[in-house]
Amino acid sequence: MNDTHGTDDGTVATMAVPVLMFAVGVIGNTIAIVALSRSKQEQKSSAFYSLVCGLAVTDLLGTCLASPITIATYLNAKILEDRHLCEFHAFLLLFFGVLGLSITCAMSAERYLAMCHPYTYQRWGVDRRFARQFMFLIYIANVVFCCFPMMGMANSIPQSSHTWCFIDWRTQQPLPATYSFLYGSVSFLLILITIVLNFTVCGTLIIMRRKTVQRPVTRGSARERWKAISSGAEVQMMIVLMVISVVVLGFSAPLVVRVFVNQITLQDDFQADLTAIRAASVNAILDPWIYILLRRTLFRKIRVLCKRVCHSRQGAVSASPQRSHVYPENVWDTNKYTHVLEAMRISTISPQVPVMVTYATKARPTPTHLP
């Protein structure tokens, strides 16, 4: 009797972790979807935030479909012995794992086109509708790719903990082993492309900012260049993208590593496999809270605080009088930047306009004529 009571307590305590992850994932993704749907019109119509909303919907679907099966295994350990249910659970883990990487890569590609190839971005008409169509293609491609095990290319088996199913990634059969390497290679390629695109966009922003600082200021183009490079919306998009990329890639990489390690070594390390699949499940929990915490209102407050800190540091340094007609050092202060543009109007006068210059001469004494 005591043993049964102790076993029930252990089961409840163990089951509390997936139940808590399920609840936090559902609540967080629901809040993120509502916040995105109620955001400003320019955000809702942008391709980037359409992809962010698609990622939130994907995480919500993955949590609602896969987590209940995992929770049910703690109540009945033999539930995954059903072959069809095991194949379905393996499909869900394969599908939502590579789908999150695909959407993150698409977000990086959208920012890359917008910042590095703006003419191509405009010519292709990348907008909300384009993002939705591209998301549909991503879903179709990943569904077909992850259905290969059900078609006989690989076998789906319960793992050693009997709480989740996945492909047989320690098989010596040529075709299933080929699919394991193919799945790991596709995931690794998506991670690599995302990293390269993000570094390229960040490097482009740094180069553009340096060129803008060094370029002479003109009345017609300086303000437009400034708004295009340092606008709060663009900076916020890059921050959201970088944080989401770090979370998705960081928590998805262990599962990709385990795919290669298991298929190469053929050794069973169920604890490492369980840790890797749990880390991949954390993506659906953290992703929505990244956008919630990095919303535009909070981002503006952080930006204002940074400006105050910069102003307090620069207040101790006395400005030189020769800096009234040059580019200001604090380029992030738009008010000072406006005053400089007004002051620079004297340098935009056409050189063809004649300028009358008068010189003050000393009066010469009138010569006195002798009679």
Coordinates of C-alpha atoms in Angstrom, one line a residue:
M1 CA 0.0 0.0 0.0
N2 CA 2.8 2.4 0.9
D3 CA 4.7 1.5 -2.2
T4 CA 1.7 2.2 -4.4
H5 CA 1.2 5.6 -2.7
G6 CA 4.9 6.4 -3.1
T7 CA 4.7 5.5 -6.8
D8 CA 1.7 7.7 -7.3
D9 CA 3.5 10.6 -5.7
G10 CA 6.5 10.1 -7.9
T11 CA 4.3 10.0 -11.0
V12 CA 2.5 13.2 -10.1
A13 CA 5.8 14.9 -9.3
T14 CA 7.3 13.8 -12.6
M15 CA 4.2 14.7 -14.6
A16 CA 4.2 18.2 -13.1
V17 CA 7.1 19.3 -15.4
P18 CA 5.4 18.6 -18.7
V19 CA 2.1 19.9 -17.4
L20 CA 3.7 23.2 -16.4
M21 CA 5.5 23.5 -19.7
F22 CA 2.2 22.8 -21.5
A23 CA 0.4 25.5 -19.5
V24 CA 3.1 28.1 -19.9
G25 CA 3.4 27.4 -23.6
V26 CA -0.3 27.7 -24.3
I27 CA -0.7 30.9 -22.3
G28 CA 2.4 32.6 -23.7
N29 CA 1.7 31.9 -27.3
T30 CA -2.0 32.9 -26.9
I31 CA -0.9 36.3 -25.4
A32 CA 1.7 36.8 -28.2
I33 CA -0.9 36.1 -30.9
V34 CA -3.4 38.5 -29.3
A35 CA -0.7 41.2 -29.0
L36 CA 0.4 40.8 -32.6
S37 CA -3.2 41.0 -33.8
R38 CA -3.8 44.2 -31.9
S39 CA -0.6 45.9 -32.8
K40 CA -0.3 48.9 -35.1
Q41 CA -1.4 48.7 -38.7
E42 CA 2.2 49.1 -40.0
Q43 CA 3.4 46.2 -37.9
K44 CA 0.5 44.0 -38.8
S45 CA 1.0 44.7 -42.5
S46 CA 4.8 44.0 -42.4
A47 CA 6.2 40.6 -43.6
F48 CA 8.4 40.3 -40.6
Y49 CA 5.7 40.4 -38.0
S50 CA 3.6 38.1 -40.1
L51 CA 6.4 35.6 -39.8
V52 CA 6.6 36.2 -36.1
C53 CA 2.9 35.6 -35.7
G54 CA 3.3 32.4 -37.8
L55 CA 6.0 31.2 -35.4
A56 CA 3.7 31.9 -32.5
V57 CA 0.8 29.9 -34.1
T58 CA 3.2 27.1 -35.0
D59 CA 4.5 26.9 -31.4
L60 CA 0.9 26.9 -30.1
L61 CA -0.1 24.1 -32.4
G62 CA 3.0 22.0 -31.5
T63 CA 2.3 22.5 -27.8
C64 CA -1.4 21.6 -28.1
L65 CA -0.8 18.5 -30.2
A66 CA 2.4 16.9 -28.8
S67 CA 2.3 17.8 -25.1
P68 CA -1.0 15.9 -24.3
I69 CA 0.4 12.7 -25.7
T70 CA 3.5 13.1 -23.5
I71 CA 1.4 13.8 -20.4
A72 CA -0.7 10.7 -21.2
T73 CA 2.4 8.5 -21.1
Y74 CA 2.9 9.3 -17.4
L75 CA -0.6 8.0 -16.7
N76 CA -0.3 4.9 -19.0
A77 CA 3.2 3.8 -19.9
K78 CA 1.9 1.5 -22.6
I79 CA 0.1 4.1 -24.6
L80 CA 2.9 4.5 -27.1
E81 CA 2.9 0.8 -27.9
D82 CA 0.2 1.6 -30.4
R83 CA 2.1 1.9 -33.7
H84 CA -0.1 4.5 -35.3
L85 CA 0.1 6.8 -32.2
C86 CA 3.8 6.3 -32.0
E87 CA 4.3 7.3 -35.7
F88 CA 2.0 10.3 -35.2
H89 CA 4.0 11.5 -32.1
A90 CA 7.3 11.0 -34.0
F91 CA 5.9 13.0 -36.9
L92 CA 4.9 15.9 -34.6
L93 CA 8.4 16.1 -33.0
L94 CA 10.1 15.9 -36.4
F95 CA 7.7 18.4 -38.0
F96 CA 7.6 21.1 -35.4
G97 CA 11.3 20.8 -34.8
V98 CA 12.4 21.5 -38.3
L99 CA 9.5 23.9 -38.9
G100 CA 10.7 26.3 -36.2
L101 CA 14.1 26.4 -37.7
S102 CA 12.6 27.0 -41.2
I103 CA 10.5 30.0 -40.0
T104 CA 13.4 31.5 -38.1
C105 CA 15.5 31.2 -41.3
A106 CA 12.7 32.8 -43.3
M107 CA 12.7 35.7 -40.8
S108 CA 16.4 36.2 -41.2
A109 CA 16.1 36.0 -45.0
E110 CA 13.4 38.7 -44.9
R111 CA 15.6 41.1 -42.9
Y112 CA 18.5 40.3 -45.2
L113 CA 16.5 41.3 -48.3
A114 CA 15.1 44.4 -46.7
M115 CA 18.5 45.7 -45.5
C116 CA 20.9 44.4 -48.0
H117 CA 18.8 44.3 -51.2
P118 CA 16.0 46.8 -50.8
Y119 CA 15.3 47.0 -54.6
T120 CA 14.8 43.3 -54.8
Y121 CA 12.7 43.5 -51.7
Q122 CA 10.4 46.0 -53.3
R123 CA 10.4 44.3 -56.8
W124 CA 9.3 41.0 -55.3
G125 CA 6.5 42.8 -53.3
V126 CA 7.5 41.3 -49.9
D127 CA 4.5 42.1 -47.7
R128 CA 2.0 40.4 -45.4
R129 CA 0.5 38.5 -48.3
F130 CA 3.9 37.3 -49.6
A131 CA 4.8 36.2 -46.1
R132 CA 1.7 34.1 -45.7
Q133 CA 2.1 32.5 -49.0
F134 CA 5.7 31.7 -48.2
M135 CA 4.6 30.3 -44.8
F136 CA 2.2 28.0 -46.6
L137 CA 5.0 26.7 -48.8
I138 CA 7.2 26.1 -45.7
Y139 CA 4.4 24.1 -44.1
I140 CA 3.8 21.9 -47.2
A141 CA 7.5 21.2 -47.7
N142 CA 8.0 20.2 -44.1
V143 CA 4.9 18.1 -44.0
V144 CA 6.1 16.1 -47.0
F145 CA 9.6 15.8 -45.6
C146 CA 8.5 14.6 -42.2
C147 CA 6.0 12.1 -43.7
F148 CA 8.8 10.0 -45.2
P149 CA 9.1 7.8 -42.1
M150 CA 5.4 6.9 -42.4
M151 CA 6.0 6.0 -46.0
G152 CA 8.6 3.4 -45.0
M153 CA 11.8 5.4 -45.3
A154 CA 12.4 5.2 -41.5
N155 CA 11.0 3.5 -38.5
S156 CA 9.4 5.3 -35.6
I157 CA 10.0 3.6 -32.2
P158 CA 9.4 4.5 -28.5
Q159 CA 12.5 5.8 -26.9
S160 CA 14.1 4.4 -23.7
S161 CA 12.1 6.6 -21.3
H162 CA 8.8 5.5 -22.9
T163 CA 7.5 9.0 -22.8
W164 CA 8.1 10.0 -26.5
C165 CA 8.6 8.5 -29.9
F166 CA 11.1 9.3 -32.5
I167 CA 12.8 7.8 -35.6
D168 CA 15.1 4.9 -35.1
W169 CA 18.4 6.9 -35.1
R170 CA 20.6 4.0 -34.2
T171 CA 19.8 1.7 -37.1
Q172 CA 22.2 0.1 -39.4
Q173 CA 19.8 -0.2 -42.3
P174 CA 20.8 2.0 -45.2
L175 CA 17.5 3.7 -45.9
P176 CA 16.6 4.7 -42.3
A177 CA 20.1 5.7 -41.7
T178 CA 20.0 7.9 -44.8
Y179 CA 16.9 9.6 -43.5
S180 CA 18.5 10.3 -40.1
F181 CA 21.5 11.9 -41.8
L182 CA 19.2 13.8 -44.1
Y183 CA 17.1 15.2 -41.3
G184 CA 20.2 16.2 -39.3
S185 CA 21.8 17.8 -42.4
V186 CA 18.7 19.9 -43.3
S187 CA 18.4 21.1 -39.7
F188 CA 22.1 22.0 -39.6
L189 CA 21.9 23.8 -42.9
L190 CA 19.0 25.9 -41.7
I191 CA 20.9 26.8 -38.5
L192 CA 24.0 27.7 -40.6
I193 CA 22.0 29.9 -43.1
T194 CA 20.3 31.7 -40.2
I195 CA 23.6 32.5 -38.5
V196 CA 25.2 33.7 -41.8
L197 CA 22.2 36.0 -42.7
N198 CA 22.1 37.5 -39.2
F199 CA 25.8 38.3 -39.2
T200 CA 25.5 39.8 -42.7
V201 CA 22.6 42.1 -41.7
C202 CA 24.4 43.3 -38.6
G203 CA 27.6 43.9 -40.5
T204 CA 25.6 45.8 -43.2
L205 CA 24.0 48.0 -40.6
I206 CA 27.3 48.9 -39.0
I207 CA 28.9 49.7 -42.4
M208 CA 25.9 51.9 -43.5
R209 CA 26.0 53.8 -40.2
R210 CA 29.7 54.5 -40.6
K211 CA 29.2 55.7 -44.2
T212 CA 26.3 58.0 -43.1
V213 CA 28.4 59.5 -40.3
Q214 CA 31.3 60.2 -42.7
R215 CA 29.1 61.4 -45.6
P216 CA 28.6 65.2 -45.9
V217 CA 25.2 66.3 -44.6
T218 CA 22.7 67.7 -47.2
R219 CA 19.3 69.0 -46.6
G220 CA 17.5 66.6 -48.9
S221 CA 19.0 63.2 -48.1
A222 CA 20.4 63.3 -44.6
R223 CA 17.1 63.0 -42.8
E224 CA 15.9 60.1 -45.1
R225 CA 19.1 58.2 -44.6
W226 CA 18.9 58.7 -40.9
K227 CA 15.3 57.5 -40.6
A228 CA 16.0 54.4 -42.8
I229 CA 19.0 53.3 -40.8
S230 CA 18.3 54.2 -37.2
S231 CA 14.5 54.1 -37.0
G232 CA 13.1 52.4 -33.9
A233 CA 11.1 49.9 -35.8
E234 CA 14.1 48.5 -37.8
V235 CA 16.2 48.3 -34.6
Q236 CA 13.4 46.6 -32.8
M237 CA 13.0 44.0 -35.6
M238 CA 16.7 43.2 -35.5
I239 CA 16.7 42.8 -31.7
V240 CA 13.6 40.5 -31.8
L241 CA 15.2 38.5 -34.6
M242 CA 18.5 38.1 -32.9
V243 CA 17.0 37.0 -29.6
I244 CA 14.6 34.6 -31.2
S245 CA 17.5 33.2 -33.3
V246 CA 19.7 32.7 -30.3
V247 CA 16.9 30.9 -28.4
V248 CA 15.7 28.7 -31.4
L249 CA 19.1 27.8 -32.6
G250 CA 20.5 27.3 -29.1
F251 CA 17.8 24.9 -27.9
S252 CA 17.4 23.1 -31.2
A253 CA 21.1 22.4 -31.7
P254 CA 21.3 19.6 -29.0
L255 CA 18.7 17.5 -30.9
V256 CA 20.6 18.0 -34.2
V257 CA 23.8 16.9 -32.5
R258 CA 22.1 13.8 -31.0
V259 CA 20.9 12.8 -34.4
F260 CA 24.4 12.7 -35.8
V261 CA 25.9 11.2 -32.6
N262 CA 23.4 8.4 -32.3
Q263 CA 23.6 7.4 -36.0
I264 CA 27.4 7.4 -36.0
T265 CA 28.2 5.8 -32.7
L266 CA 25.1 3.6 -32.4
Q267 CA 25.2 3.9 -28.6
D268 CA 22.2 4.4 -26.5
D269 CA 22.4 7.4 -24.1
F270 CA 18.7 7.9 -23.3
Q271 CA 19.4 10.6 -20.7
A272 CA 21.2 12.8 -23.3
D273 CA 18.4 12.1 -25.8
L274 CA 15.7 13.1 -23.3
T275 CA 17.6 16.3 -22.4
A276 CA 17.9 17.2 -26.1
I277 CA 14.2 16.7 -26.8
R278 CA 13.2 18.7 -23.7
A279 CA 15.5 21.5 -24.8
A280 CA 13.8 21.6 -28.2
S281 CA 10.4 21.8 -26.4
V282 CA 11.5 24.9 -24.5
N283 CA 11.5 26.8 -27.8
A284 CA 7.7 26.9 -27.9
I285 CA 7.7 28.3 -24.3
L286 CA 10.3 31.0 -24.7
D287 CA 9.6 32.3 -28.2
P288 CA 6.3 34.1 -27.4
W289 CA 7.7 35.7 -24.3
I290 CA 10.6 37.2 -26.3
Y291 CA 8.1 39.3 -28.4
I292 CA 6.0 40.1 -25.4
L293 CA 9.0 41.5 -23.4
L294 CA 10.4 43.2 -26.5
R295 CA 7.3 45.0 -27.6
R296 CA 7.6 48.6 -29.0
T297 CA 6.4 50.3 -25.8
L298 CA 9.0 48.6 -23.7
F299 CA 11.7 49.1 -26.4
R300 CA 11.0 52.8 -26.3
K301 CA 11.4 53.0 -22.6
I302 CA 14.7 51.2 -22.8
R303 CA 15.8 53.5 -25.6
V304 CA 14.9 56.6 -23.6
L305 CA 16.8 55.3 -20.6
C306 CA 19.9 54.7 -22.8
K307 CA 19.6 58.3 -24.1
R308 CA 19.5 59.7 -20.6
V309 CA 22.5 57.7 -19.6
C310 CA 24.4 58.9 -22.7
H311 CA 23.4 62.5 -22.1
S312 CA 24.5 62.4 -18.5
R313 CA 27.9 61.2 -19.6
Q314 CA 28.3 63.8 -22.3
G315 CA 27.1 66.6 -20.1
A316 CA 30.4 66.6 -18.3
V317 CA 32.3 67.2 -21.5
S318 CA 32.4 70.8 -22.7
A319 CA 31.5 71.2 -26.4
S320 CA 34.0 72.9 -28.7
P321 CA 32.7 76.0 -30.6
Q322 CA 34.0 74.6 -33.9
R323 CA 31.4 71.8 -33.8
S324 CA 28.5 73.9 -34.8
H325 CA 28.8 73.1 -38.5
V326 CA 29.9 69.5 -38.4
Y327 CA 28.2 66.1 -37.9
P328 CA 27.3 65.8 -34.2
E329 CA 29.0 63.1 -32.1
N330 CA 25.7 62.0 -30.5
V331 CA 24.0 60.9 -33.7
W332 CA 21.3 59.1 -31.8
D333 CA 19.9 62.4 -30.5
T334 CA 17.4 63.4 -33.2
N335 CA 16.8 66.9 -31.7
K336 CA 20.4 67.8 -32.0
Y337 CA 20.5 66.3 -35.4
T338 CA 17.6 68.6 -36.5
H339 CA 19.4 71.7 -35.2
V340 CA 22.5 70.8 -37.1
L341 CA 20.5 70.4 -40.3
E342 CA 19.1 73.9 -39.8
A343 CA 22.6 75.3 -39.1
M344 CA 23.9 73.6 -42.3
R345 CA 21.6 75.6 -44.5
I346 CA 24.3 78.2 -44.9
S347 CA 26.5 75.5 -46.6
T348 CA 23.8 74.6 -49.2
I349 CA 23.7 78.0 -50.9
S350 CA 24.5 77.7 -54.6
P351 CA 28.0 78.9 -55.4
Q352 CA 26.7 80.7 -58.4
V353 CA 24.9 83.3 -56.3
P354 CA 27.2 86.3 -56.0
V355 CA 28.0 87.3 -52.5
M356 CA 28.7 91.0 -51.9
V357 CA 31.5 91.5 -49.5
T358 CA 32.4 94.9 -48.1
Y359 CA 35.6 95.7 -46.5
A360 CA 36.1 98.4 -44.0
T361 CA 39.0 100.7 -45.1
K362 CA 40.7 103.2 -43.1
A363 CA 39.9 106.8 -44.2
R364 CA 42.8 108.5 -45.9
P365 CA 43.6 112.1 -45.1
T366 CA 42.7 114.6 -47.9
P367 CA 45.8 116.1 -49.4
T368 CA 46.3 119.7 -48.8
H369 CA 47.2 121.8 -51.9
L370 CA 49.4 124.7 -51.3
P371 CA 48.3 128.0 -52.9

